[in-house]
Structures are given as C-alpha cells and as structure tokens.
C-alpha cells in the first residue's frame, strides 16, 4: 500500500513540475530545444518512475531504521541548503559542497568525497556552461 501511495505522490509531483515548467516564459529568440525541454524531461522521468510502484508494488517493503531516516533527513537538508545558497555562492562552489557531502554520507571516504564533489561540479559546469552555453548561477568569483 505504501508503494502505491508513493507512486501517486510522484505522479502528482511530476504533474506539478510539468505544469510549472509550462509557465516558463519564452524569449523572443527561440532555440531549437527551448528552456522548457529539460524540465519536461525531468517531469516525464518522474512520472514514469512513479508508475512502477503503482503497478508493481513491493509485497513487504523494508522501511529504514532510525539511522536511515536520519540519513534521509540529512540528504534533504543538504538539498534544501543547496537551493538556498546557489544564487549567493554560485553553481560551482555550491554543487561541489553538496556533492561532496552527499557522497560522504553514501560511504565515500571524506577526501575522495571532496575530490569527487569538485570533479562533478567542474564537469557539469564545463558541459552545461562552456559547451552547451547554458546560464548557471555565478558565484562571488564569477563562475
């Protein structure tokens, strides 16, 4: 039953996400893909992911113990903090810190989590900003 509830929540969230993406204003200069394409893709993947637990629920779902719940709360707090500081500190710094913290909590040793966070952040910056030309939040150092 809990799987189906989760699936329905995912579908509702996907619908809200796609509806919100449809309200993105288009500029007078159109690109072939447009600014709505990526949010639509994310919403569609979320909707498809929500359908699976509705149609194939787990017979006996395993619920996390208290440690697992704390890890989920920590990851949620990291993502909320990431969204809050993204504009002020910029994409590269915010993403590096968030990726490092999440990697560390997933079991990566702290040094490797920090290195991975920086590599993930710089890699995404290079692909999305330098290669694809998309605008990302600029930090105090201009990147």
PDB file of C-alpha atoms in Angstrom:
ATOM      1  CA  UNK A   1       0.000   0.000   0.000  1.00  0.00           C
ATOM      2  CA  UNK A   2       2.791   2.443   0.894  1.00  0.00           C
ATOM      3  CA  UNK A   3       4.428   1.856  -2.503  1.00  0.00           C
ATOM      4  CA  UNK A   4       1.257   2.841  -4.304  1.00  0.00           C
ATOM      5  CA  UNK A   5       0.893   5.974  -2.174  1.00  0.00           C
ATOM      6  CA  UNK A   6       4.491   6.886  -3.009  1.00  0.00           C
ATOM      7  CA  UNK A   7       3.801   6.297  -6.712  1.00  0.00           C
ATOM      8  CA  UNK A   8       0.742   8.545  -6.627  1.00  0.00           C
ATOM      9  CA  UNK A   9       2.725  11.263  -4.817  1.00  0.00           C
ATOM     10  CA  UNK A  10       5.411  11.004  -7.529  1.00  0.00           C
ATOM     11  CA  UNK A  11       2.767  11.334 -10.246  1.00  0.00           C
ATOM     12  CA  UNK A  12       1.253  14.386  -8.561  1.00  0.00           C
ATOM     13  CA  UNK A  13       4.690  15.938  -8.139  1.00  0.00           C
ATOM     14  CA  UNK A  14       5.507  15.214 -11.795  1.00  0.00           C
ATOM     15  CA  UNK A  15       2.252  16.855 -12.875  1.00  0.00           C
ATOM     16  CA  UNK A  16       3.013  19.924 -10.772  1.00  0.00           C
ATOM     17  CA  UNK A  17       6.558  20.042 -12.141  1.00  0.00           C
ATOM     18  CA  UNK A  18       5.407  19.834 -15.756  1.00  0.00           C
ATOM     19  CA  UNK A  19       2.680  22.422 -15.121  1.00  0.00           C
ATOM     20  CA  UNK A  20       5.250  24.759 -13.542  1.00  0.00           C
ATOM     21  CA  UNK A  21       7.620  24.216 -16.464  1.00  0.00           C
ATOM     22  CA  UNK A  22       4.858  25.160 -18.882  1.00  0.00           C
ATOM     23  CA  UNK A  23       4.717  28.599 -17.290  1.00  0.00           C
ATOM     24  CA  UNK A  24       8.367  29.359 -18.137  1.00  0.00           C
ATOM     25  CA  UNK A  25       8.323  32.424 -20.345  1.00  0.00           C
ATOM     26  CA  UNK A  26       9.882  32.045 -23.744  1.00  0.00           C
ATOM     27  CA  UNK A  27      12.161  34.751 -25.066  1.00  0.00           C
ATOM     28  CA  UNK A  28      11.789  36.361 -28.441  1.00  0.00           C
ATOM     29  CA  UNK A  29      14.810  34.418 -29.701  1.00  0.00           C
ATOM     30  CA  UNK A  30      13.896  30.756 -29.901  1.00  0.00           C
ATOM     31  CA  UNK A  31      16.408  27.966 -29.633  1.00  0.00           C
ATOM     32  CA  UNK A  32      15.674  24.553 -31.150  1.00  0.00           C
ATOM     33  CA  UNK A  33      15.171  22.965 -27.733  1.00  0.00           C
ATOM     34  CA  UNK A  34      13.956  25.885 -25.621  1.00  0.00           C
ATOM     35  CA  UNK A  35      14.046  26.389 -21.853  1.00  0.00           C
ATOM     36  CA  UNK A  36      11.088  24.090 -21.167  1.00  0.00           C
ATOM     37  CA  UNK A  37      12.589  20.901 -22.608  1.00  0.00           C
ATOM     38  CA  UNK A  38      14.791  19.885 -19.668  1.00  0.00           C
ATOM     39  CA  UNK A  39      12.058  20.393 -17.016  1.00  0.00           C
ATOM     40  CA  UNK A  40       9.623  18.449 -19.217  1.00  0.00           C
ATOM     41  CA  UNK A  41      12.098  15.567 -19.436  1.00  0.00           C
ATOM     42  CA  UNK A  42      12.597  15.560 -15.652  1.00  0.00           C
ATOM     43  CA  UNK A  43       8.819  15.593 -15.113  1.00  0.00           C
ATOM     44  CA  UNK A  44       8.306  12.738 -17.571  1.00  0.00           C
ATOM     45  CA  UNK A  45      11.011  10.607 -15.932  1.00  0.00           C
ATOM     46  CA  UNK A  46       9.481  11.300 -12.505  1.00  0.00           C
ATOM     47  CA  UNK A  47       6.038  10.297 -13.807  1.00  0.00           C
ATOM     48  CA  UNK A  48       7.387   7.070 -15.315  1.00  0.00           C
ATOM     49  CA  UNK A  49       9.236   6.333 -12.088  1.00  0.00           C
ATOM     50  CA  UNK A  50       6.004   6.886 -10.152  1.00  0.00           C
ATOM     51  CA  UNK A  51       4.105   4.404 -12.307  1.00  0.00           C
ATOM     52  CA  UNK A  52       6.356   1.484 -11.408  1.00  0.00           C
ATOM     53  CA  UNK A  53       5.483   1.261  -7.681  1.00  0.00           C
ATOM     54  CA  UNK A  54       1.804   1.705  -8.522  1.00  0.00           C
ATOM     55  CA  UNK A  55       1.720  -1.288 -10.876  1.00  0.00           C
ATOM     56  CA  UNK A  56       4.467  -3.403  -9.252  1.00  0.00           C
ATOM     57  CA  UNK A  57       4.276  -2.738  -5.501  1.00  0.00           C
ATOM     58  CA  UNK A  58       6.652  -4.464  -3.125  1.00  0.00           C
ATOM     59  CA  UNK A  59       4.851  -7.168  -1.166  1.00  0.00           C
ATOM     60  CA  UNK A  60       6.728  -6.435   2.047  1.00  0.00           C
ATOM     61  CA  UNK A  61       8.576  -3.112   1.815  1.00  0.00           C
ATOM     62  CA  UNK A  62      11.581  -2.634   4.048  1.00  0.00           C
ATOM     63  CA  UNK A  63      11.352   0.600   5.979  1.00  0.00           C
ATOM     64  CA  UNK A  64      14.585   2.266   7.071  1.00  0.00           C
ATOM     65  CA  UNK A  65      15.639   2.168  10.691  1.00  0.00           C
ATOM     66  CA  UNK A  66      16.271   5.381  12.643  1.00  0.00           C
ATOM     67  CA  UNK A  67      19.776   5.731  11.193  1.00  0.00           C
ATOM     68  CA  UNK A  68      18.338   5.513   7.690  1.00  0.00           C
ATOM     69  CA  UNK A  69      15.721   8.141   8.498  1.00  0.00           C
ATOM     70  CA  UNK A  70      18.456  10.448   9.814  1.00  0.00           C
ATOM     71  CA  UNK A  71      20.432   9.945   6.576  1.00  0.00           C
ATOM     72  CA  UNK A  72      17.330  10.825   4.535  1.00  0.00           C
ATOM     73  CA  UNK A  73      16.733  13.952   6.637  1.00  0.00           C
ATOM     74  CA  UNK A  74      20.410  14.933   6.234  1.00  0.00           C
ATOM     75  CA  UNK A  75      20.280  14.486   2.449  1.00  0.00           C
ATOM     76  CA  UNK A  76      17.072  16.520   2.282  1.00  0.00           C
ATOM     77  CA  UNK A  77      18.646  19.277   4.391  1.00  0.00           C
ATOM     78  CA  UNK A  78      21.701  19.344   2.095  1.00  0.00           C
ATOM     79  CA  UNK A  79      19.481  19.738  -0.977  1.00  0.00           C
ATOM     80  CA  UNK A  80      17.402  22.495   0.648  1.00  0.00           C
ATOM     81  CA  UNK A  81      20.563  24.322   1.728  1.00  0.00           C
ATOM     82  CA  UNK A  82      21.962  23.867  -1.794  1.00  0.00           C
ATOM     83  CA  UNK A  83      18.904  25.545  -3.296  1.00  0.00           C
ATOM     84  CA  UNK A  84      19.131  28.384  -0.776  1.00  0.00           C
ATOM     85  CA  UNK A  85      22.820  29.210  -1.300  1.00  0.00           C
ATOM     86  CA  UNK A  86      23.048  28.556  -5.042  1.00  0.00           C
ATOM     87  CA  UNK A  87      22.490  32.196  -6.044  1.00  0.00           C
ATOM     88  CA  UNK A  88      24.874  33.597  -3.438  1.00  0.00           C
ATOM     89  CA  UNK A  89      27.807  31.191  -3.783  1.00  0.00           C
ATOM     90  CA  UNK A  90      27.303  30.160  -7.397  1.00  0.00           C
ATOM     91  CA  UNK A  91      26.888  26.839  -9.134  1.00  0.00           C
ATOM     92  CA  UNK A  92      30.450  25.520  -8.938  1.00  0.00           C
ATOM     93  CA  UNK A  93      31.015  26.068  -5.217  1.00  0.00           C
ATOM     94  CA  UNK A  94      27.508  25.079  -4.118  1.00  0.00           C
ATOM     95  CA  UNK A  95      27.468  21.943  -6.252  1.00  0.00           C
ATOM     96  CA  UNK A  96      30.953  20.880  -5.140  1.00  0.00           C
ATOM     97  CA  UNK A  97      29.994  21.138  -1.465  1.00  0.00           C
ATOM     98  CA  UNK A  98      26.609  19.437  -1.900  1.00  0.00           C
ATOM     99  CA  UNK A  99      28.055  16.589  -3.987  1.00  0.00           C
ATOM    100  CA  UNK A 100      30.900  16.088  -1.506  1.00  0.00           C
ATOM    101  CA  UNK A 101      28.543  15.966   1.480  1.00  0.00           C
ATOM    102  CA  UNK A 102      26.146  13.565  -0.212  1.00  0.00           C
ATOM    103  CA  UNK A 103      28.994  11.357  -1.426  1.00  0.00           C
ATOM    104  CA  UNK A 104      30.477  11.270   2.072  1.00  0.00           C
ATOM    105  CA  UNK A 105      27.144  10.220   3.580  1.00  0.00           C
ATOM    106  CA  UNK A 106      26.834   7.488   0.945  1.00  0.00           C
ATOM    107  CA  UNK A 107      30.044   5.944   2.240  1.00  0.00           C
ATOM    108  CA  UNK A 108      32.865   7.577   0.297  1.00  0.00           C
ATOM    109  CA  UNK A 109      35.892   8.488   2.434  1.00  0.00           C
ATOM    110  CA  UNK A 110      35.929  12.261   3.151  1.00  0.00           C
ATOM    111  CA  UNK A 111      38.969  13.088   0.980  1.00  0.00           C
ATOM    112  CA  UNK A 112      37.583  11.190  -2.013  1.00  0.00           C
ATOM    113  CA  UNK A 113      34.141  12.695  -1.442  1.00  0.00           C
ATOM    114  CA  UNK A 114      35.669  16.184  -1.599  1.00  0.00           C
ATOM    115  CA  UNK A 115      37.653  15.349  -4.743  1.00  0.00           C
ATOM    116  CA  UNK A 116      34.573  13.790  -6.343  1.00  0.00           C
ATOM    117  CA  UNK A 117      32.455  16.810  -5.416  1.00  0.00           C
ATOM    118  CA  UNK A 118      34.883  19.168  -7.125  1.00  0.00           C
ATOM    119  CA  UNK A 119      35.199  16.943 -10.209  1.00  0.00           C
ATOM    120  CA  UNK A 120      31.420  16.555 -10.517  1.00  0.00           C
ATOM    121  CA  UNK A 121      30.871  20.276 -10.121  1.00  0.00           C
ATOM    122  CA  UNK A 122      33.546  21.292 -12.619  1.00  0.00           C
ATOM    123  CA  UNK A 123      32.474  18.583 -15.063  1.00  0.00           C
ATOM    124  CA  UNK A 124      28.846  19.712 -15.034  1.00  0.00           C
ATOM    125  CA  UNK A 125      29.966  23.342 -15.349  1.00  0.00           C
ATOM    126  CA  UNK A 126      32.107  22.548 -18.386  1.00  0.00           C
ATOM    127  CA  UNK A 127      29.348  20.564 -20.098  1.00  0.00           C
ATOM    128  CA  UNK A 128      26.406  22.833 -19.374  1.00  0.00           C
ATOM    129  CA  UNK A 129      28.028  26.276 -19.344  1.00  0.00           C
ATOM    130  CA  UNK A 130      31.103  26.105 -21.555  1.00  0.00           C
ATOM    131  CA  UNK A 131      29.978  23.542 -24.134  1.00  0.00           C
ATOM    132  CA  UNK A 132      26.193  23.972 -24.226  1.00  0.00           C
ATOM    133  CA  UNK A 133      26.232  27.669 -23.336  1.00  0.00           C
ATOM    134  CA  UNK A 134      23.584  27.439 -20.619  1.00  0.00           C
ATOM    135  CA  UNK A 135      23.496  30.045 -17.900  1.00  0.00           C
ATOM    136  CA  UNK A 136      24.360  28.812 -14.406  1.00  0.00           C
ATOM    137  CA  UNK A 137      24.360  30.732 -11.135  1.00  0.00           C
ATOM    138  CA  UNK A 138      27.502  32.838 -10.837  1.00  0.00           C
ATOM    139  CA  UNK A 139      29.314  32.966  -7.556  1.00  0.00           C
ATOM    140  CA  UNK A 140      31.445  35.640  -5.956  1.00  0.00           C
ATOM    141  CA  UNK A 141      34.335  34.759  -8.307  1.00  0.00           C
ATOM    142  CA  UNK A 142      32.241  34.961 -11.485  1.00  0.00           C
ATOM    143  CA  UNK A 143      31.763  31.248 -12.126  1.00  0.00           C
TER     144      UNK A 143
END
